[in-house]
């Protein structure tokens, strides 16, 4: 078993990537992701990690170089945030469509304008549809544990898709926490060496990135979508193996005191930990409240989610990003569409909160729960509530 | 160029690694550039291609023209993809995961991909010094999207976004000097070439590939469709561009310039301009201006070549 260390989450995540024995890292700085690539450059420059570190000229080039690294069969890692993720946008679709099983860590941060370095989910929600596996880590330990998981799932021959690990900028990325490290042997057993099915190889020439005429384009998308949908089973297998390896249990949909809940909240990312305190406080007062958090965001675990919420009368959904001009914000539209055809489904109430680093206090979560309880008790459902906005 | 007087077919490998039957227009010189490139580079080569005519005409699945491993990711990023490919090969060879041995890594982009949208990634590639040859085939406009101007389009040329109008007579800006931009990165080898001098181009590719680090070749490659010229005139145009001094071909190697030809005099550009529809609207005055500009640039380059030679 590994050692427990008091360490910054970003450093732990970088250590995990290095212990995955990555072959190539393409990197470009952006707050609050920088500590990850800085630390990886130390691994390489100190001669402790045998990998190529490519300090590229932009995030667009970071994602492009990552495609290049992956195309020759290198285990590839990169990290970014906010504007950097947005700048990659074009290449993100290509990386998944070309089936490059790289891993990217994303320290979630608000998108400009106005420029904000603080945390919300507007960067990742704008990239919902890029065709990558997308997971949320809520704390430093999860950042560490889920990095090898991402590689394992991405490189699985049934999947062969890139993975993206979200964690909240600053709130998680810069937090110093006690984190239990795995031993190198545990990494090596959990994550076997990467053996790509095809790679650019002069002895066996292949062509990658061809023109997709109308006779084939549609099928390539179908295959991609199928592979991503089926990746859920591989993620679950990976979670089970992870539990065997280090004893921590992960689920595609995490429940907290939700089994007997009359009112539950769905929220992604680290604010769930604040919401848990609110749940505990209200439980003490006798209110049956809980949390249901999809840890796996893409592919969306609809079956598990439906199962988790179908007996709950009222479900709140907290969005940390806008879908401008839409009737519902991203997580709420996902949840509502998943539940729409279900006969047994909760009433869904919508919240927007924690935008651009705006703090959300335990009491605010308690108030949200109390409002939801009122609806459960017969009050009229309300429209979208923008928590804490002036 | 030492071998130019020897019968060329004995020097150029017969093997075609860029297969014919691709979808380029009749008389397409960029396609010639690819054919010669692979003859020079041989099979131990990986090509990273930017979006553009050459990518489109050669890779409509399942009709692939490439006999070497080939990757296309997007329009602006061939240099960044090639950086990753090079770094990946390096890491995997060092770690014993793939067999050792020299692999030529070549990035290819048109003038639009290179001069405009991919300039940042190209600069990054050159600055970081990846062992990659960047080949820019220059047909002087965005041909694939219908002949729009790029910063490689020469002054006064009429394109679909720099049309010869009643008030503004075509492109108003001067062609960017790509080779000089590359040289400013202090790389060890940069050359210009023309598809009408294949043996010279092949020699330059071989020399570039034998040089460690990042290197760039800028090849002038006439496009009959975009220039509104006859396919039969394409080789002539590639020659005239060199012989008029309009597109001087030279090498830059470790601080020294070498002109590929000693031109005793520069031919007039009138005929060169005349056989292209994109210059149909030019007045005598404009032609005179172009002529003076090119002579000045040519003299500047000659001086550079003379001075750096003397500095030996
Ligand atoms: C980001 C992006 N912008 C625009 C395009 C459209 N586009 C594709 S090829 C091309 C022109 C390519 O011009 P050039 O690089 O000179 O190559 P050529 O077609 O002339 O061979 C353009 C504008 C694109 N594919 N991607
Ligand atoms: S438009 Fe020009 S560059 Fe493109 S294929 Fe035709 S001749 Fe070649
Ligand atoms: Mg062009």
Coordinates of C-alpha atoms in Angstrom, one line a residue, chain B residues 8-166:
Chain B
X8 CA 18.1 12.5 -64.5
X9 CA 16.1 9.2 -64.7
X10 CA 19.2 7.4 -63.5
X11 CA 19.3 9.4 -60.4
X12 CA 15.7 9.5 -59.4
X13 CA 14.3 6.3 -57.8
X14 CA 11.7 4.7 -60.0
X15 CA 9.5 3.6 -57.1
X16 CA 6.4 5.7 -56.7
X17 CA 5.3 6.3 -53.1
X18 CA 2.8 8.9 -54.1
X19 CA 0.5 6.9 -56.4
X20 CA -1.1 8.4 -59.5
X21 CA -4.8 8.3 -59.9
X22 CA -5.3 10.9 -57.3
X23 CA -7.8 13.7 -57.8
X24 CA -5.6 16.7 -58.6
X25 CA -6.5 18.9 -61.6
X26 CA -4.6 18.3 -64.8
X27 CA -1.2 20.1 -64.7
X28 CA -1.2 20.4 -60.9
X29 CA 2.3 21.2 -59.8
X30 CA 1.8 20.7 -56.0
X31 CA 1.0 17.1 -56.8
X32 CA 4.4 16.9 -58.6
X33 CA 6.0 18.3 -55.5
X34 CA 4.6 15.4 -53.5
X35 CA 5.7 12.8 -56.0
X36 CA 9.3 14.1 -56.0
X37 CA 9.3 14.6 -52.3
X38 CA 8.6 10.9 -51.7
X39 CA 11.1 9.8 -54.3
X40 CA 13.7 11.8 -52.3
X41 CA 12.6 10.7 -48.9
X42 CA 11.9 7.0 -49.5
X43 CA 9.7 4.6 -47.5
X44 CA 11.1 5.4 -44.0
X45 CA 8.9 8.4 -43.9
X46 CA 5.9 9.6 -42.0
X47 CA 3.9 12.5 -43.5
X48 CA 1.8 14.9 -41.5
X49 CA -0.4 16.8 -43.9
X50 CA -2.4 20.0 -43.4
X51 CA -5.9 20.4 -44.9
X52 CA -5.7 21.7 -48.4
X53 CA -5.7 20.6 -52.0
X54 CA -3.0 18.0 -51.5
X55 CA -4.7 16.4 -48.6
X56 CA -8.1 16.3 -50.3
X57 CA -6.9 15.0 -53.6
X58 CA -4.9 12.2 -52.1
X59 CA -7.0 10.8 -49.3
X60 CA -10.6 10.3 -50.2
X61 CA -11.2 7.0 -48.5
X62 CA -10.7 4.3 -49.8
X63 CA -8.6 5.8 -52.7
X64 CA -5.4 6.7 -50.8
X65 CA -2.3 7.8 -52.8
X66 CA 0.1 7.5 -49.9
X67 CA 2.6 4.6 -49.8
X68 CA 4.0 5.9 -46.5
X69 CA 2.3 6.3 -43.1
X70 CA 0.3 9.5 -43.4
X71 CA -1.8 11.6 -41.0
X72 CA -4.0 14.5 -41.4
X73 CA -5.5 16.2 -38.4
X74 CA -6.6 19.8 -39.4
X75 CA -5.7 22.8 -41.5
X76 CA -3.5 24.9 -39.2
X77 CA -1.6 22.3 -37.2
X78 CA 0.5 20.0 -39.4
X79 CA 3.6 21.4 -37.7
X80 CA 2.2 20.7 -34.2
X81 CA 1.1 17.2 -35.2
X82 CA 4.6 16.6 -36.7
X83 CA 6.1 17.8 -33.4
X84 CA 4.1 15.2 -31.5
X85 CA 4.9 12.5 -34.0
X86 CA 8.6 13.3 -33.8
X87 CA 8.5 13.4 -30.0
X88 CA 6.6 10.2 -29.8
X89 CA 8.9 8.3 -32.1
X90 CA 11.9 9.6 -30.1
X91 CA 10.4 8.5 -26.7
X92 CA 9.3 5.1 -28.0
X93 CA 12.6 4.4 -29.7
X94 CA 14.5 5.4 -26.6
X95 CA 12.3 3.3 -24.4
X96 CA 12.8 0.3 -26.7
X97 CA 9.1 0.1 -27.5
X98 CA 9.6 0.4 -31.3
X99 CA 12.5 -0.5 -33.5
X100 CA 15.3 2.0 -33.8
X101 CA 16.5 3.6 -37.1
X102 CA 16.0 6.9 -38.8
X103 CA 12.5 7.9 -39.6
X104 CA 12.0 11.0 -41.8
X105 CA 9.1 13.1 -40.4
X106 CA 7.7 15.5 -42.9
X107 CA 5.0 18.1 -42.4
X108 CA 3.3 19.4 -45.5
X109 CA 1.2 22.5 -45.8
X110 CA 0.0 24.9 -48.6
X111 CA 0.7 28.6 -48.5
X112 CA -2.5 29.3 -46.6
X113 CA -1.8 26.6 -44.0
X114 CA 1.8 27.8 -43.6
X115 CA 1.9 31.6 -44.1
X116 CA -1.4 32.3 -42.4
X117 CA -3.3 30.0 -40.2
X118 CA -0.4 27.7 -39.2
X119 CA 2.3 30.3 -38.7
X120 CA 2.2 29.9 -34.9
X121 CA 2.6 26.2 -34.9
X122 CA 5.3 26.4 -37.6
X123 CA 7.2 28.9 -35.5
X124 CA 6.9 26.6 -32.6
X125 CA 8.2 23.6 -34.5
X126 CA 11.2 25.6 -35.8
X127 CA 12.0 27.1 -32.5
X128 CA 11.8 23.9 -30.6
X129 CA 14.0 22.3 -33.2
X130 CA 12.1 19.0 -33.8
X131 CA 13.8 16.8 -36.3
X132 CA 11.1 17.5 -38.9
X133 CA 11.2 18.8 -42.5
X134 CA 8.4 21.2 -43.1
X135 CA 7.5 21.5 -46.8
X136 CA 5.4 24.4 -47.9
X137 CA 4.0 24.0 -51.4
X138 CA 3.1 27.4 -52.5
X139 CA 0.4 27.8 -55.1
X140 CA -0.1 31.4 -53.9
X141 CA -3.7 31.2 -52.7
X142 CA -6.3 29.1 -50.8
X143 CA -7.0 26.8 -53.8
X144 CA -9.0 24.2 -52.0
X145 CA -11.7 26.6 -51.0
X146 CA -11.9 28.4 -54.3
X147 CA -8.8 30.6 -54.9
X148 CA -9.0 33.1 -52.0
X149 CA -6.0 35.3 -51.3
X150 CA -3.4 34.3 -48.7
X151 CA -0.4 36.3 -47.4
X152 CA 1.5 34.2 -50.0
X153 CA -0.5 35.7 -52.9
X154 CA 1.7 38.2 -54.8
X155 CA 0.8 41.8 -55.3
X156 CA -1.9 42.6 -57.9
X157 CA -2.8 38.9 -58.4
X158 CA -6.6 38.6 -58.7
X159 CA -8.2 36.0 -56.5
X160 CA -11.8 35.5 -55.4
X161 CA -11.2 37.6 -52.3
X162 CA -8.7 40.1 -53.9
X163 CA -10.6 40.5 -57.2
X164 CA -9.3 42.9 -59.9
X165 CA -12.0 45.5 -59.2
X166 CA -12.5 48.9 -60.9

